[in-house]
mmCIF file of C-alpha atoms in Angstrom:
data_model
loop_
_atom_site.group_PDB
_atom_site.id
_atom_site.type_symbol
_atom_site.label_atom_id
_atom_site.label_comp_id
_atom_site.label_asym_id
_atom_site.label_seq_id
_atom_site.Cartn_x
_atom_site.Cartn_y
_atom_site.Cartn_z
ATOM 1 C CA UNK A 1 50.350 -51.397 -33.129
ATOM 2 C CA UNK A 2 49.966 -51.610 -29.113
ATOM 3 C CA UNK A 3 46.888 -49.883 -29.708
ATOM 4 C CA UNK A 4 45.253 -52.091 -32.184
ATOM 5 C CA UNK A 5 46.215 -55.569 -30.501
ATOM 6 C CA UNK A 6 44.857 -54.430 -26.972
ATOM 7 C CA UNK A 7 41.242 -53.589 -28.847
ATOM 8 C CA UNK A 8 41.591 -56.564 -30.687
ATOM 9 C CA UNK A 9 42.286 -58.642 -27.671
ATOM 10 C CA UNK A 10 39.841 -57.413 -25.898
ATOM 11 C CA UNK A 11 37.451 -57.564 -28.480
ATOM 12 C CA UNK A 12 37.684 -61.589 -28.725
ATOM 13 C CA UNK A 13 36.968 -61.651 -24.585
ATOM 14 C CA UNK A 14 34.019 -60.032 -25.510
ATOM 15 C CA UNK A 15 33.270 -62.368 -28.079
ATOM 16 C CA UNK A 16 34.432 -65.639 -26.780
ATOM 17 C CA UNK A 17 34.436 -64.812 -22.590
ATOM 18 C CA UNK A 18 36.900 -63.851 -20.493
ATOM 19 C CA UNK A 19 38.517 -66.562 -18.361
ATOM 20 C CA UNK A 20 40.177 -64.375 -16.170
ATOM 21 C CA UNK A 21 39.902 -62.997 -13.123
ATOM 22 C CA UNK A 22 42.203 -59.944 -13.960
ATOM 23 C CA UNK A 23 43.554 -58.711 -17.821
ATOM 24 C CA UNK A 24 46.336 -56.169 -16.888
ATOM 25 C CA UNK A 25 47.705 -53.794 -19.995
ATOM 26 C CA UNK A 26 51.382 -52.716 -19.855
ATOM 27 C CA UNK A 27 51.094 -49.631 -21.571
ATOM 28 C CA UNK A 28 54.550 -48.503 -20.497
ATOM 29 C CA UNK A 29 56.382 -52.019 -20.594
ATOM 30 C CA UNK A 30 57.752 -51.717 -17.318
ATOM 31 C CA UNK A 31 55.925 -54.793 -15.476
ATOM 32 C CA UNK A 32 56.555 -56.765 -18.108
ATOM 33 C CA UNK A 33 60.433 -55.991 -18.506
ATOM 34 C CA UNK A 34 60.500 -56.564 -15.100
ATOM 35 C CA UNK A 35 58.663 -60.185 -15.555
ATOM 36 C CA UNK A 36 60.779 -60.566 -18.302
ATOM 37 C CA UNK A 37 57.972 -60.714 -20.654
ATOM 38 C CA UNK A 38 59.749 -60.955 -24.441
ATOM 39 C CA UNK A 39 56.495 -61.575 -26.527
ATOM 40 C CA UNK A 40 53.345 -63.029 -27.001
ATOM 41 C CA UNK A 41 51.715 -65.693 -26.337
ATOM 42 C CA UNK A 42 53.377 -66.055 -22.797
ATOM 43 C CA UNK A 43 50.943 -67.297 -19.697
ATOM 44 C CA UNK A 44 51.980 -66.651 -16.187
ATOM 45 C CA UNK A 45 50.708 -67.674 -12.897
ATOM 46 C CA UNK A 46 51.590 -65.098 -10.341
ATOM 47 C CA UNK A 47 50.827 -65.740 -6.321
ATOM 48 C CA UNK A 48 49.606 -63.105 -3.939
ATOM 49 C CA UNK A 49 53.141 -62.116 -3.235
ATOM 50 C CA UNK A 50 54.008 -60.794 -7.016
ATOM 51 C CA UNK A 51 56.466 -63.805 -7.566
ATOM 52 C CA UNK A 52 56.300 -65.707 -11.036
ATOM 53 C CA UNK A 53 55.155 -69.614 -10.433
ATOM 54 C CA UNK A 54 54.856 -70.448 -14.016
ATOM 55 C CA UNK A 55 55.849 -69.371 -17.117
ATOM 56 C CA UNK A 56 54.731 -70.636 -20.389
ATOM 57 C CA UNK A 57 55.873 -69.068 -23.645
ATOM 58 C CA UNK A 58 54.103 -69.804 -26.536
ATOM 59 C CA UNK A 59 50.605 -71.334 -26.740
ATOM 60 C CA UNK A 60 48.908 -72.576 -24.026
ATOM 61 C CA UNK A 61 47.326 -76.230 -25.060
ATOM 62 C CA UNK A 62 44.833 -78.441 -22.770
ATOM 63 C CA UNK A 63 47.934 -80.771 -21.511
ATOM 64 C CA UNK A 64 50.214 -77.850 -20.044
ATOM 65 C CA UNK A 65 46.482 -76.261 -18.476
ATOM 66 C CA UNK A 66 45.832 -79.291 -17.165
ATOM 67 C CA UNK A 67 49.163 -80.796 -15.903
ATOM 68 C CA UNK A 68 50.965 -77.492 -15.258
ATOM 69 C CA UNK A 69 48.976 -74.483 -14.312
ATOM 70 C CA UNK A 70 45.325 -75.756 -12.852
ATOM 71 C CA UNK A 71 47.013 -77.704 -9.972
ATOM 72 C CA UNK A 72 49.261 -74.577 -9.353
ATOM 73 C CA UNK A 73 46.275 -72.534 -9.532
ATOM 74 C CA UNK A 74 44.615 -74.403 -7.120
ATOM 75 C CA UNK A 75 47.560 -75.063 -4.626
ATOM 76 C CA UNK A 76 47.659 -71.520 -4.333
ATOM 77 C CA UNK A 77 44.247 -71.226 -3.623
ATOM 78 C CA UNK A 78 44.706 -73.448 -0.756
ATOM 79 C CA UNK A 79 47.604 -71.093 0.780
#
């Protein structure tokens, strides 16, 4: 199942763009039991240190983006 989501996923970047700057696969699980990653969709904004900023489970809508995690994004640009 891992398998076929990750080519999936990656599948629709290809397809639609990739707005990242990083996509990171778990394979093992460990980083995200240790994020306390439960399941998907779940958005986090993590600074240079490794710490969590934000967590959103569940989709991500235009509101929380723009409210939420583009002025966190950007304040931690600025650090």
């Amino acid at each position: 199942e891992f398998r076929r989501v990750l080519f999936r996923s990656l599948t629709w970047l290809r397809r639609w763009g990739n707005p990242y700057q990083l996509v990171a696969v778990d394979e093992a699980g460990r980083v995200g039991i240790n994020y306390g990653v439960y399941g998907v969709p779940e958005t986090y904004v993590i600074d240079k240190a490794g710490r969590i900023r934000y967590k959103q489970i569940g989709p991500l809508d235009q509101d929380v983006w723009e409210k939420k995690i583009l002025p966190l994004v950007r304040e931690l640009q600025n650090q």
